[in-house]
CSV table of C-alpha atoms and ligand atoms in Angstrom, one decimal:
chain,number,residue,atom,x,y,z
A,1492,MET,CA,-93.4,-18.4,119.7
A,1493,SER,CA,-96.6,-16.5,119.0
A,1494,GLU,CA,-96.8,-13.5,116.8
A,1495,LEU,CA,-99.2,-11.9,119.3
A,1496,ALA,CA,-97.8,-9.2,121.6
A,1497,ILE,CA,-99.8,-10.5,124.5
A,1498,PHE,CA,-97.7,-13.7,124.3
A,1499,GLY,CA,-94.4,-11.9,123.8
A,1500,GLY,CA,-94.5,-11.1,120.1
A,1501,SER,CA,-93.6,-7.7,118.8
A,1502,LYS,CA,-96.3,-5.0,118.9
A,1503,ALA,CA,-98.1,-4.0,115.7
A,1504,VAL,CA,-98.1,-0.3,116.6
A,1505,THR,CA,-94.6,1.2,116.8
A,1506,LYS,CA,-94.8,4.6,115.2
A,1507,ASP,CA,-95.4,7.9,117.1
A,1508,PRO,CA,-99.0,8.8,116.3
A,1509,GLY,CA,-98.2,12.5,116.4
A,1510,ASP,CA,-101.4,14.6,116.3
A,1511,ILE,CA,-103.5,12.0,114.5
A,1512,PHE,CA,-105.8,11.8,117.5
A,1513,THR,CA,-105.7,15.4,118.7
A,1514,TRP,CA,-109.1,17.1,118.8
A,1515,PRO,CA,-110.4,19.6,118.3
A,1516,ILE,CA,-108.0,21.3,116.0
A,1517,ILE,CA,-107.1,24.7,117.5
A,1518,THR,CA,-105.4,27.5,115.6
A,1519,LYS,CA,-104.4,31.1,116.3
A,1520,GLU,CA,-107.9,32.0,115.0
A,1521,ASP,CA,-109.5,30.2,118.0
A,1522,GLU,CA,-107.1,31.7,120.4
A,1523,ASP,CA,-107.7,35.3,119.1
A,1524,ALA,CA,-111.5,34.7,119.3
A,1525,ILE,CA,-111.2,33.7,123.0
A,1526,ILE,CA,-108.9,36.6,123.8
A,1527,LYS,CA,-111.3,39.0,122.3
A,1528,VAL,CA,-114.2,37.8,124.4
A,1529,LEU,CA,-112.0,38.1,127.4
A,1530,HIS,CA,-111.0,41.7,126.7
A,1531,ASP,CA,-114.5,42.6,125.8
A,1532,ARG,CA,-115.6,41.0,129.1
A,1533,SER,CA,-118.5,39.6,127.1
A,1534,MET,CA,-118.5,36.1,128.6
A,1535,SER,CA,-122.1,36.4,129.7
A,1536,GLY,CA,-123.2,38.4,126.7
A,1537,THR,CA,-125.4,37.1,123.9
A,1538,ASP,CA,-124.1,38.8,120.7
A,1539,LEU,CA,-121.7,36.1,119.7
A,1540,THR,CA,-124.1,33.4,120.7
A,1541,MET,CA,-126.8,34.8,118.5
A,1542,GLU,CA,-124.3,35.2,115.6
A,1543,PHE,CA,-123.3,31.6,116.2
A,1544,GLU,CA,-127.0,30.5,116.3
A,1545,GLU,CA,-127.6,32.2,112.9
A,1546,LYS,CA,-124.6,30.5,111.3
A,1547,TYR,CA,-125.4,27.2,112.8
A,1548,ALA,CA,-129.0,27.3,111.6
A,1549,GLN,CA,-127.8,28.2,108.1
A,1550,TRP,CA,-125.2,25.4,108.1
A,1551,GLN,CA,-127.8,22.9,109.5
A,1552,GLY,CA,-130.3,23.9,106.9
A,1553,SER,CA,-132.9,24.8,109.5
A,1554,LYS,CA,-134.8,28.1,110.0
A,1555,TYR,CA,-134.1,28.6,113.7
A,1556,ALA,CA,-131.4,27.7,116.2
A,1557,VAL,CA,-131.0,28.3,120.0
A,1558,GLY,CA,-127.8,27.8,122.0
A,1559,TYR,CA,-127.7,26.3,125.5
A,1560,THR,CA,-125.2,25.8,128.3
A,1561,ASN,CA,-124.8,22.2,127.1
A,1562,GLY,CA,-126.4,19.4,125.1
A,1563,THR,CA,-128.3,18.0,128.1
A,1564,MET,CA,-130.1,21.3,128.4
A,1565,ALA,CA,-130.8,21.4,124.6
A,1566,VAL,CA,-132.4,18.0,124.8
A,1567,LEU,CA,-134.5,19.0,127.8
A,1568,ALA,CA,-135.6,22.2,125.9
A,1569,ALA,CA,-136.5,20.1,122.8
A,1570,MET,CA,-138.7,17.8,124.9
A,1571,PHE,CA,-140.4,20.7,126.6
A,1572,ALA,CA,-140.9,22.6,123.3
A,1573,VAL,CA,-142.7,19.7,121.5
A,1574,GLY,CA,-145.0,19.5,124.5
A,1575,VAL,CA,-143.7,16.6,126.6
A,1576,GLY,CA,-145.2,17.0,130.0
A,1577,ASN,CA,-146.5,15.2,133.1
A,1578,GLY,CA,-147.7,11.7,132.5
A,1579,ASP,CA,-146.4,11.6,128.9
A,1580,GLU,CA,-144.1,8.8,127.6
A,1581,VAL,CA,-141.0,9.4,125.6
A,1582,ILE,CA,-139.4,6.5,123.5
A,1583,CYS,CA,-135.7,6.3,123.3
A,1584,PRO,CA,-133.2,3.5,122.5
A,1585,SER,CA,-131.7,2.0,125.7
A,1586,VAL,CA,-128.2,2.1,124.3
A,1587,THR,CA,-127.2,5.8,124.3
A,1588,TYR,CA,-125.7,8.4,126.6
A,1589,TRP,CA,-128.0,9.2,129.5
A,1590,ALA,CA,-128.6,12.9,128.5
A,1591,SER,CA,-130.6,11.7,125.5
A,1592,ILE,CA,-133.5,10.9,127.9
A,1593,LEU,CA,-132.8,11.2,131.6
A,1594,SER,CA,-134.1,14.8,131.9
A,1595,ALA,CA,-137.6,13.6,130.8
A,1596,TYR,CA,-138.0,12.9,134.5
A,1597,SER,CA,-137.9,16.6,135.3
A,1598,LEU,CA,-140.9,17.2,133.1
A,1599,GLY,CA,-142.9,14.5,134.8
A,1600,ALA,CA,-142.5,12.3,131.8
A,1601,THR,CA,-141.6,8.6,131.6
A,1602,PRO,CA,-138.7,7.1,129.5
A,1603,VAL,CA,-139.7,4.0,127.5
A,1604,PHE,CA,-136.8,2.1,126.0
A,1605,ALA,CA,-136.8,0.6,122.5
A,1606,ASP,CA,-134.4,-1.9,121.0
A,1607,ILE,CA,-131.6,-1.1,118.5
A,1608,GLU,CA,-130.6,-2.5,115.2
A,1609,PRO,CA,-127.4,-4.7,115.4
A,1610,HIS,CA,-125.7,-3.1,112.4
A,1611,SER,CA,-126.4,0.6,113.0
A,1612,LEU,CA,-126.7,0.4,116.9
A,1613,CYS,CA,-129.5,3.0,116.4
A,1614,ILE,CA,-133.1,2.7,117.4
A,1615,ASP,CA,-134.9,-0.1,115.5
A,1616,PRO,CA,-138.0,1.3,113.8
A,1617,ASN,CA,-139.6,-2.1,114.0
A,1618,ASP,CA,-139.5,-2.0,117.8
A,1619,ILE,CA,-141.2,1.4,118.2
A,1620,GLU,CA,-144.8,0.3,117.9
A,1621,ARG,CA,-144.3,-2.2,120.8
A,1622,CYS,CA,-143.4,0.8,123.0
A,1623,ILE,CA,-146.3,3.1,122.0
A,1624,SER,CA,-149.2,3.9,124.3
A,1625,GLU,CA,-151.9,6.5,124.4
A,1626,ARG,CA,-149.5,8.7,126.3
A,1627,THR,CA,-146.5,8.5,123.9
A,1628,LYS,CA,-145.6,12.1,123.0
A,1629,ALA,CA,-142.2,11.8,121.4
A,1630,ILE,CA,-139.5,9.6,120.0
A,1631,ILE,CA,-135.8,10.5,120.6
A,1632,VAL,CA,-133.6,9.4,117.8
A,1633,ILE,CA,-129.8,9.2,118.3
A,1634,HIS,CA,-127.5,8.9,115.3
A,1635,TYR,CA,-125.3,6.7,117.4
A,1636,LEU,CA,-121.5,7.0,117.2
A,1637,GLY,CA,-122.1,8.9,113.9
A,1638,HIS,CA,-124.2,6.2,112.2
A,1639,PRO,CA,-127.4,7.7,110.8
A,1640,ALA,CA,-130.5,6.1,112.2
A,1641,ASN,CA,-133.1,4.5,109.8
A,1642,MET,CA,-135.1,7.8,109.3
A,1643,ASP,CA,-137.4,6.3,106.6
A,1644,GLY,CA,-138.7,3.7,109.0
A,1645,ILE,CA,-138.8,6.0,112.1
A,1646,MET,CA,-140.7,8.9,110.3
A,1647,LYS,CA,-143.2,6.4,109.0
A,1648,VAL,CA,-144.1,5.1,112.4
A,1649,ALA,CA,-144.1,8.5,113.9
A,1650,LYS,CA,-146.4,9.9,111.3
A,1651,LYS,CA,-148.8,7.0,111.6
A,1652,HIS,CA,-149.2,7.5,115.3
A,1653,ASN,CA,-148.8,11.3,115.3
A,1654,ILE,CA,-145.8,11.3,117.6
A,1655,LYS,CA,-143.1,14.1,117.6
A,1656,VAL,CA,-139.6,13.2,116.6
A,1657,ILE,CA,-136.6,14.7,118.4
A,1658,GLU,CA,-133.3,14.1,116.8
A,1659,ASP,CA,-130.2,14.0,119.1
A,1660,THR,CA,-127.3,14.7,116.8
A,1661,SER,CA,-124.7,14.9,119.6
A,1662,HIS,CA,-122.7,12.1,117.8
A,1663,ALA,CA,-123.3,13.1,114.3
A,1664,GLN,CA,-123.3,16.9,113.6
A,1665,GLY,CA,-123.0,17.5,109.8
A,1666,GLY,CA,-123.8,13.9,108.8
A,1667,PHE,CA,-126.2,12.8,106.1
A,1668,TYR,CA,-128.9,10.2,105.6
A,1669,LYS,CA,-129.8,9.5,102.0
A,1670,GLY,CA,-128.7,12.9,100.8
A,1671,GLU,CA,-130.3,14.9,103.6
A,1672,LYS,CA,-128.7,16.4,106.6
A,1673,LEU,CA,-129.1,14.7,110.0
A,1674,GLY,CA,-131.1,16.9,112.3
A,1675,THR,CA,-133.6,18.0,109.6
A,1676,PHE,CA,-135.9,15.0,109.6
A,1677,GLY,CA,-137.6,15.4,113.0
A,1678,ASP,CA,-139.7,18.2,114.5
A,1679,VAL,CA,-136.6,19.4,116.4
A,1680,ASN,CA,-132.9,18.6,116.7
A,1681,ALA,CA,-130.7,18.9,119.8
A,1682,THR,CA,-127.0,18.5,119.9
A,1683,SER,CA,-124.0,18.7,122.3
A,1684,LEU,CA,-121.0,20.8,121.3
A,1685,MET,CA,-118.9,19.9,124.3
A,1686,SER,CA,-115.1,19.3,123.8
A,1687,GLY,CA,-115.3,15.6,123.4
A,1688,LYS,CA,-117.8,15.6,120.5
A,1689,SER,CA,-116.9,15.9,116.9
A,1690,PHE,CA,-118.3,19.4,116.7
A,1691,ALA,CA,-116.4,20.8,119.7
A,1692,THR,CA,-116.7,24.3,121.1
A,1693,GLY,CA,-116.3,23.7,124.8
A,1694,GLU,CA,-119.4,23.3,126.9
A,1695,ALA,CA,-122.4,24.2,124.8
A,1696,GLY,CA,-125.5,22.8,123.1
A,1697,MET,CA,-127.7,23.8,120.2
A,1698,LEU,CA,-131.3,23.2,119.2
A,1699,THR,CA,-132.6,23.6,115.7
A,1700,THR,CA,-136.0,23.5,114.1
A,1701,ASN,CA,-138.2,24.8,111.3
A,1702,ASP,CA,-141.2,25.3,113.5
A,1703,LEU,CA,-141.7,28.8,114.9
A,1704,VAL,CA,-143.7,27.7,118.0
A,1705,ILE,CA,-141.1,25.1,118.9
A,1706,TYR,CA,-138.4,27.6,118.5
A,1707,GLU,CA,-140.1,30.2,120.6
A,1708,LYS,CA,-140.9,27.8,123.4
A,1709,ALA,CA,-137.4,26.5,123.3
A,1710,LEU,CA,-136.0,30.0,123.6
A,1711,ALA,CA,-138.5,31.0,126.3
A,1712,SER,CA,-137.6,27.9,128.3
A,1713,ALA,CA,-134.2,29.1,129.5
A,1714,HIS,CA,-133.3,32.4,127.9
A,1715,TYR,CA,-135.1,34.9,130.1
A,1716,GLU,CA,-133.3,38.0,128.9
A,1717,ARG,CA,-134.2,37.2,125.3
A,1718,PHE,CA,-137.8,36.3,126.2
A,1719,ASP,CA,-139.5,39.6,125.3
A,1720,ASP,CA,-141.6,40.7,122.4
A,1721,ARG,CA,-139.3,39.0,120.0
A,1722,VAL,CA,-141.3,35.9,121.1
A,1723,THR,CA,-144.5,36.4,119.1
A,1724,THR,CA,-146.7,33.4,119.9
A,1725,PRO,CA,-149.3,34.8,122.2
A,1726,GLU,CA,-149.6,31.7,124.5
A,1727,ILE,CA,-145.8,32.0,125.1
A,1728,ASN,CA,-145.4,35.8,125.0
A,1729,ARG,CA,-147.8,36.2,128.0
A,1730,TYR,CA,-145.1,34.8,130.3
A,1731,LYS,CA,-142.3,36.9,128.9
A,1732,GLY,CA,-139.4,37.9,131.2
A,1733,LEU,CA,-139.0,34.6,133.2
A,1734,PRO,CA,-137.8,31.3,131.9
A,1735,LEU,CA,-140.5,28.7,131.4
A,1736,LEU,CA,-138.4,25.8,132.6
A,1737,GLY,CA,-137.2,27.7,135.7
A,1738,MET,CA,-133.6,27.3,134.5
A,1739,LYS,CA,-130.9,29.4,132.9
A,1740,GLY,CA,-129.5,28.1,129.6
A,1741,ARG,CA,-127.2,30.9,128.4
A,1742,VAL,CA,-124.0,29.9,126.6
A,1743,ASN,CA,-120.7,31.1,127.9
A,1744,GLN,CA,-119.5,33.1,125.0
A,1745,PHE,CA,-116.0,31.6,125.0
A,1746,SER,CA,-117.8,28.6,123.5
A,1747,SER,CA,-119.8,30.7,121.0
A,1748,ALA,CA,-116.6,32.4,119.9
A,1749,ILE,CA,-114.9,29.0,119.3
A,1750,GLY,CA,-118.0,27.7,117.6
A,1751,LEU,CA,-117.9,30.6,115.1
A,1752,VAL,CA,-114.3,29.7,114.2
A,1753,GLN,CA,-114.9,25.9,114.2
A,1754,ILE,CA,-117.9,26.0,112.0
A,1755,LYS,CA,-115.9,27.5,109.1
A,1756,TYR,CA,-113.6,24.4,109.0
A,1757,TYR,CA,-115.8,21.7,110.4
A,1758,ASP,CA,-117.1,20.1,107.2
A,1759,GLU,CA,-113.7,19.9,105.7
A,1760,ARG,CA,-112.2,18.5,108.9
A,1761,ILE,CA,-114.8,15.7,109.3
A,1762,LYS,CA,-114.4,14.8,105.6
A,1763,GLU,CA,-110.7,14.0,106.4
A,1764,ILE,CA,-111.8,12.0,109.5
A,1765,ARG,CA,-114.1,9.9,107.2
A,1766,LYS,CA,-111.4,9.4,104.7
A,1767,ALA,CA,-109.1,8.1,107.5
A,1768,MET,CA,-111.7,6.0,109.1
A,1769,ASN,CA,-113.0,4.5,105.9
A,1770,TYR,CA,-109.4,3.6,105.0
A,1771,PHE,CA,-109.0,1.8,108.4
A,1772,TRP,CA,-112.1,-0.2,107.7
A,1773,ASP,CA,-111.1,-0.9,104.1
A,1774,LEU,CA,-107.9,-2.5,105.4
A,1775,LEU,CA,-110.0,-4.8,107.6
A,1776,GLU,CA,-112.5,-5.8,105.0
A,1777,GLY,CA,-113.0,-9.6,105.1
A,1778,VAL,CA,-111.2,-10.2,108.4
A,1779,PRO,CA,-113.3,-12.7,110.4
A,1780,GLY,CA,-115.0,-11.5,113.5
A,1781,LEU,CA,-114.7,-7.8,112.7
A,1782,GLN,CA,-117.4,-5.8,111.0
A,1783,ALA,CA,-117.3,-2.1,110.3
A,1784,HIS,CA,-119.9,0.2,111.9
A,1785,ARG,CA,-120.3,2.4,108.9
A,1786,VAL,CA,-122.6,3.2,106.0
A,1787,ASP,CA,-122.0,3.1,102.2
A,1788,GLU,CA,-121.4,6.7,101.2
A,1789,LYS,CA,-122.7,5.9,97.7
A,1790,GLU,CA,-126.2,6.0,99.1
A,1791,GLY,CA,-125.8,9.7,100.2
A,1792,SER,CA,-125.4,8.7,103.8
A,1793,ASN,CA,-122.2,9.1,105.9
A,1794,MET,CA,-120.8,8.8,109.4
A,1795,ALA,CA,-120.5,12.6,110.1
A,1796,GLY,CA,-117.5,13.2,112.3
A,1797,TRP,CA,-117.3,9.5,113.3
A,1798,TYR,CA,-117.7,10.3,117.0
A,1799,ALA,CA,-116.4,7.7,119.5
A,1800,ALA,CA,-115.7,5.2,116.7
A,1801,ALA,CA,-116.5,1.6,117.4
A,1802,GLY,CA,-116.4,-1.7,115.6
A,1803,LEU,CA,-118.9,-4.6,115.5
A,1804,TYR,CA,-117.8,-7.9,116.9
A,1805,LYS,CA,-118.9,-11.4,115.7
A,1806,PRO,CA,-117.6,-13.9,118.3
A,1807,GLU,CA,-119.2,-16.8,116.3
A,1808,GLU,CA,-116.6,-16.2,113.6
A,1809,LEU,CA,-113.8,-16.4,116.2
A,1810,GLY,CA,-114.6,-19.6,118.0
A,1811,GLY,CA,-116.7,-17.7,120.6
A,1812,LEU,CA,-113.8,-15.6,121.8
A,1813,SER,CA,-115.0,-13.0,124.2
A,1814,VAL,CA,-114.7,-9.4,123.2
A,1815,THR,CA,-113.0,-8.8,126.6
A,1816,ARG,CA,-110.2,-11.2,125.7
A,1817,PHE,CA,-110.0,-9.8,122.2
A,1818,CYS,CA,-109.5,-6.3,123.5
A,1819,GLN,CA,-106.8,-7.4,125.9
A,1820,ALA,CA,-104.9,-8.8,123.0
A,1821,VAL,CA,-105.4,-5.7,120.9
A,1822,ASN,CA,-104.3,-3.5,123.8
A,1823,ALA,CA,-101.1,-5.5,124.0
A,1824,GLU,CA,-100.4,-4.6,120.4
A,1825,GLY,CA,-100.2,-0.9,121.5
A,1826,VAL,CA,-103.8,0.2,120.9
A,1827,GLY,CA,-106.2,1.5,123.5
A,1828,CYS,CA,-109.2,-0.6,122.9
A,1829,SER,CA,-112.0,-1.3,125.3
A,1830,PRO,CA,-115.0,-3.7,124.9
A,1831,GLY,CA,-118.5,-2.5,124.5
A,1832,VAL,CA,-120.2,0.8,123.9
A,1833,ASN,CA,-122.7,2.6,126.2
A,1834,ASN,CA,-124.3,0.4,128.8
A,1835,PRO,CA,-128.0,0.0,128.2
A,1836,LEU,CA,-129.7,2.6,130.3
A,1837,HIS,CA,-132.5,0.4,131.4
A,1838,THR,CA,-130.0,-1.6,133.5
A,1839,HIS,CA,-129.2,1.4,135.7
A,1840,SER,CA,-131.0,1.7,139.0
A,1841,ILE,CA,-132.0,5.3,138.2
A,1842,PHE,CA,-134.4,3.7,135.6
A,1843,GLN,CA,-135.6,0.9,137.9
A,1844,THR,CA,-135.8,1.6,141.6
A,1845,ALA,CA,-134.8,5.2,142.3
A,1846,ASP,CA,-137.4,7.4,143.8
A,1847,LEU,CA,-135.8,10.8,143.0
A,1848,TYR,CA,-138.7,13.1,143.9
A,1849,ASN,CA,-140.1,11.5,147.0
A,1850,GLN,CA,-143.2,10.1,145.3
A,1851,GLY,CA,-143.2,6.9,147.3
A,1852,LYS,CA,-142.4,4.8,144.3
A,1853,PRO,CA,-139.8,4.6,141.6
A,1854,THR,CA,-139.7,7.7,139.4
A,1855,ARG,CA,-139.8,5.6,136.3
A,1856,ILE,CA,-143.4,4.5,137.1
A,1857,ALA,CA,-144.6,7.3,139.4
A,1858,ASN,CA,-146.1,9.4,136.7
A,1859,ALA,CA,-147.0,6.7,134.2
A,1860,SER,CA,-150.3,4.9,133.7
A,1861,ARG,CA,-148.5,1.5,133.3
A,1862,ASP,CA,-145.3,-0.2,134.5
A,1863,VAL,CA,-143.1,0.6,131.5
A,1864,ARG,CA,-140.3,-1.4,133.2
A,1865,LYS,CA,-141.9,-4.5,131.9
A,1866,LEU,CA,-141.1,-3.4,128.3
A,1867,ASP,CA,-137.4,-3.5,129.3
A,1868,LEU,CA,-137.6,-7.3,129.2
A,1869,GLU,CA,-137.6,-7.3,125.4
A,1870,LEU,CA,-134.5,-5.5,124.4
A,1871,PRO,CA,-132.4,-8.3,123.0
A,1872,GLN,CA,-130.0,-6.3,120.9
A,1873,CYS,CA,-129.4,-3.7,123.6
A,1874,LYS,CA,-128.6,-6.5,126.0
A,1875,ILE,CA,-125.9,-8.0,123.8
A,1876,ALA,CA,-124.5,-4.8,122.3
A,1877,ASN,CA,-121.6,-4.6,124.7
A,1878,SER,CA,-120.5,-8.1,124.0
A,1879,ARG,CA,-120.5,-7.4,120.3
A,1880,SER,CA,-118.6,-4.1,120.0
A,1881,TYR,CA,-115.3,-2.6,120.9
A,1882,GLY,CA,-113.6,0.8,120.5
A,1883,ILE,CA,-111.4,1.6,117.5
A,1884,PRO,CA,-109.0,4.5,117.1
A,1885,TRP,CA,-110.7,7.8,116.1
A,1886,PHE,CA,-108.3,9.1,113.5
A,1887,LYS,CA,-108.6,12.8,112.7
A,1888,HIS,CA,-106.1,12.8,109.8
A,1889,TYR,CA,-105.5,10.6,106.8
A,1890,ARG,CA,-102.0,9.3,107.4
A,1891,PRO,CA,-101.9,5.8,105.8
A,1892,GLU,CA,-98.6,4.6,107.3
A,1893,ILE,CA,-100.0,5.2,110.9
A,1894,ILE,CA,-103.5,3.9,110.2
A,1895,GLN,CA,-102.0,0.7,108.7
A,1896,GLU,CA,-100.3,-0.2,111.9
A,1897,TYR,CA,-103.5,0.2,113.9
A,1898,ALA,CA,-105.5,-1.9,111.4
A,1899,GLU,CA,-102.7,-4.5,111.6
A,1900,ALA,CA,-103.2,-4.8,115.3
A,1901,TYR,CA,-106.9,-5.7,115.0
A,1902,LYS,CA,-106.2,-8.0,112.1
A,1903,LYS,CA,-103.4,-9.8,113.7
A,1904,VAL,CA,-105.4,-10.6,116.9
A,1905,ALA,CA,-108.5,-11.7,114.8
A,1906,LEU,CA,-106.4,-14.0,112.6
A,1907,ASN,CA,-104.6,-15.6,115.7
A,1908,TYR,CA,-107.8,-15.9,117.8
A,1909,LYS,CA,-107.3,-19.6,118.4
A,1910,GLU,CA,-104.3,-18.9,120.7
A,1911,LEU,CA,-106.5,-16.7,122.9
A,1912,LEU,CA,-109.3,-19.2,123.4
A,1913,LYS,CA,-107.5,-21.2,126.1
A,1914,ASP,CA,-107.2,-18.2,128.5
A,1915,ASP,CA,-110.5,-16.6,127.7
A,1916,PRO,CA,-112.1,-15.6,131.0
A,1917,GLY,CA,-115.3,-14.7,129.1
A,1918,ASN,CA,-117.1,-11.4,129.2
A,1919,SER,CA,-117.7,-10.1,132.7
A,1920,ASP,CA,-118.7,-6.7,134.0
A,1921,ASP,CA,-115.8,-6.4,136.3
A,1922,MET,CA,-113.5,-6.3,133.3
A,1923,GLY,CA,-115.2,-3.2,132.1
A,1924,MET,CA,-117.8,-4.1,129.6
A,1925,GLY,CA,-119.2,-0.9,128.2
A,1926,ARG,CA,-119.6,2.3,130.1
A,1927,TRP,CA,-122.0,5.1,131.1
A,1928,TYR,CA,-120.0,7.8,129.2
A,1929,PHE,CA,-117.1,8.1,126.9
A,1930,TYR,CA,-115.4,11.3,127.7
A,1931,SER,CA,-112.3,11.7,129.7
A,1932,ALA,CA,-110.5,15.1,129.9
A,1933,PRO,CA,-107.4,15.3,127.7
A,1934,ALA,CA,-105.1,15.3,130.6
A,1935,ASP,CA,-106.1,11.9,131.8
A,1936,SER,CA,-107.3,10.4,128.6
A,1937,LYS,CA,-105.4,7.5,127.1
A,1938,GLU,CA,-106.8,8.0,123.6
A,1939,SER,CA,-105.7,5.1,121.4
B,2797,PLP,C1,-122.9,14.3,124.9
B,2797,PLP,C2,-124.3,13.9,124.7
B,2797,PLP,C3,-125.4,14.6,125.1
B,2797,PLP,C4,-125.3,15.8,126.1
B,2797,PLP,O1,-124.5,16.8,125.9
B,2797,PLP,P1,-123.7,17.6,127.0
B,2797,PLP,O2,-123.2,18.7,126.1
B,2797,PLP,O3,-122.6,16.7,127.4
B,2797,PLP,O4,-124.6,18.0,128.0
B,2797,PLP,C5,-126.7,14.3,124.7
B,2797,PLP,N1,-126.9,13.2,124.0
B,2797,PLP,C6,-125.9,12.4,123.5
B,2797,PLP,C7,-126.2,11.3,122.7
B,2797,PLP,C8,-124.6,12.7,123.9
B,2797,PLP,O5,-123.6,11.9,123.5
């Protein structure tokens, strides 16, 4: 009789997880903050949002902050504010959430995809030059699933070619790279504060920068009622009163009110997440086939709030066992575990064939001076990322007896991999390899 639950053995996970996965942490203070906005009827006001912006800027260690309806809008405003426009190219890793880059289309710009590093799953600085052309205006860097990107390498290439750097910290608010806060390396930082992220306020986004012109352009892009003589740059001020992007980006103040409460406890709460997650990985140290997606904190870097935690998979150490089969067996042990991370964006038809603005050719090439789709052929690490990664539990509390059971589930499956080889169907898309997004609303989420 096998030990593995998939063959009838007993499950590794038996204890009630309690609130170990519950996020965000909501207290009476959050409730009171919401009720106050409600009674003040200030949902569409801006007082709390501006207070939150000030606190966020301080906490981020940046001079300026602007709030938005959501992170997607913050990324778009960041691109616009650094000058991305018609015919420009923007470099972004192919493995990320679509909002990191898709809105470049609406500026008439063209997304160019770079490869990722296999250990960090973040953009590979050594693949950036291959993607650069005369028209490259910006690089978007994502600190993917909390892992800091290689900022030394990225900033070096960007400086050499005089290209703007936009950090997307949607997965890594409050994280560090070599002693410095993520979101302070590039020209501008955009982040999502929606409820599924580690910094969760509801639907909102934030942009931060040290550059006055970028700040003012970002504010003017979607905050018409704040776009007055407070915006001092003459070339921007002359259009005051109407939003430069033709869109409205105001934050619903329910979110700002929650943000003002959450920011007080955020650093302490993500510290506990990291303690729990590092403990999980310490338990799996040396297990064949499994590799942590994390950094060594001794170097002054960390995994922020460890958003959408994942593990790296080495099938060559497990007789070639597919990650799909591996995850099936882990699931049987009582853990919600799915193969892959985000699907590489370049594989979606919206980046290949779709003609979204009736230009008579695919939007991806309609404004570009070259067929950038050809560059998609050389993204080897993006192409295999889903077959070499899997979800792991995202613990919010350090509770060793519970974490041990989950670690045991992964360990047990990896150590007994030989029994799984004979029924291995191999990796296939119809078994759900990777996905376009991670979030599911709490009511229908089956968070491991
Ligand atoms: C969630 C996310 C965004 C967009 O944020 P929303 O608030 O959902 O609009 C942008 N970039 C990344 C990497 C994200 O994960």
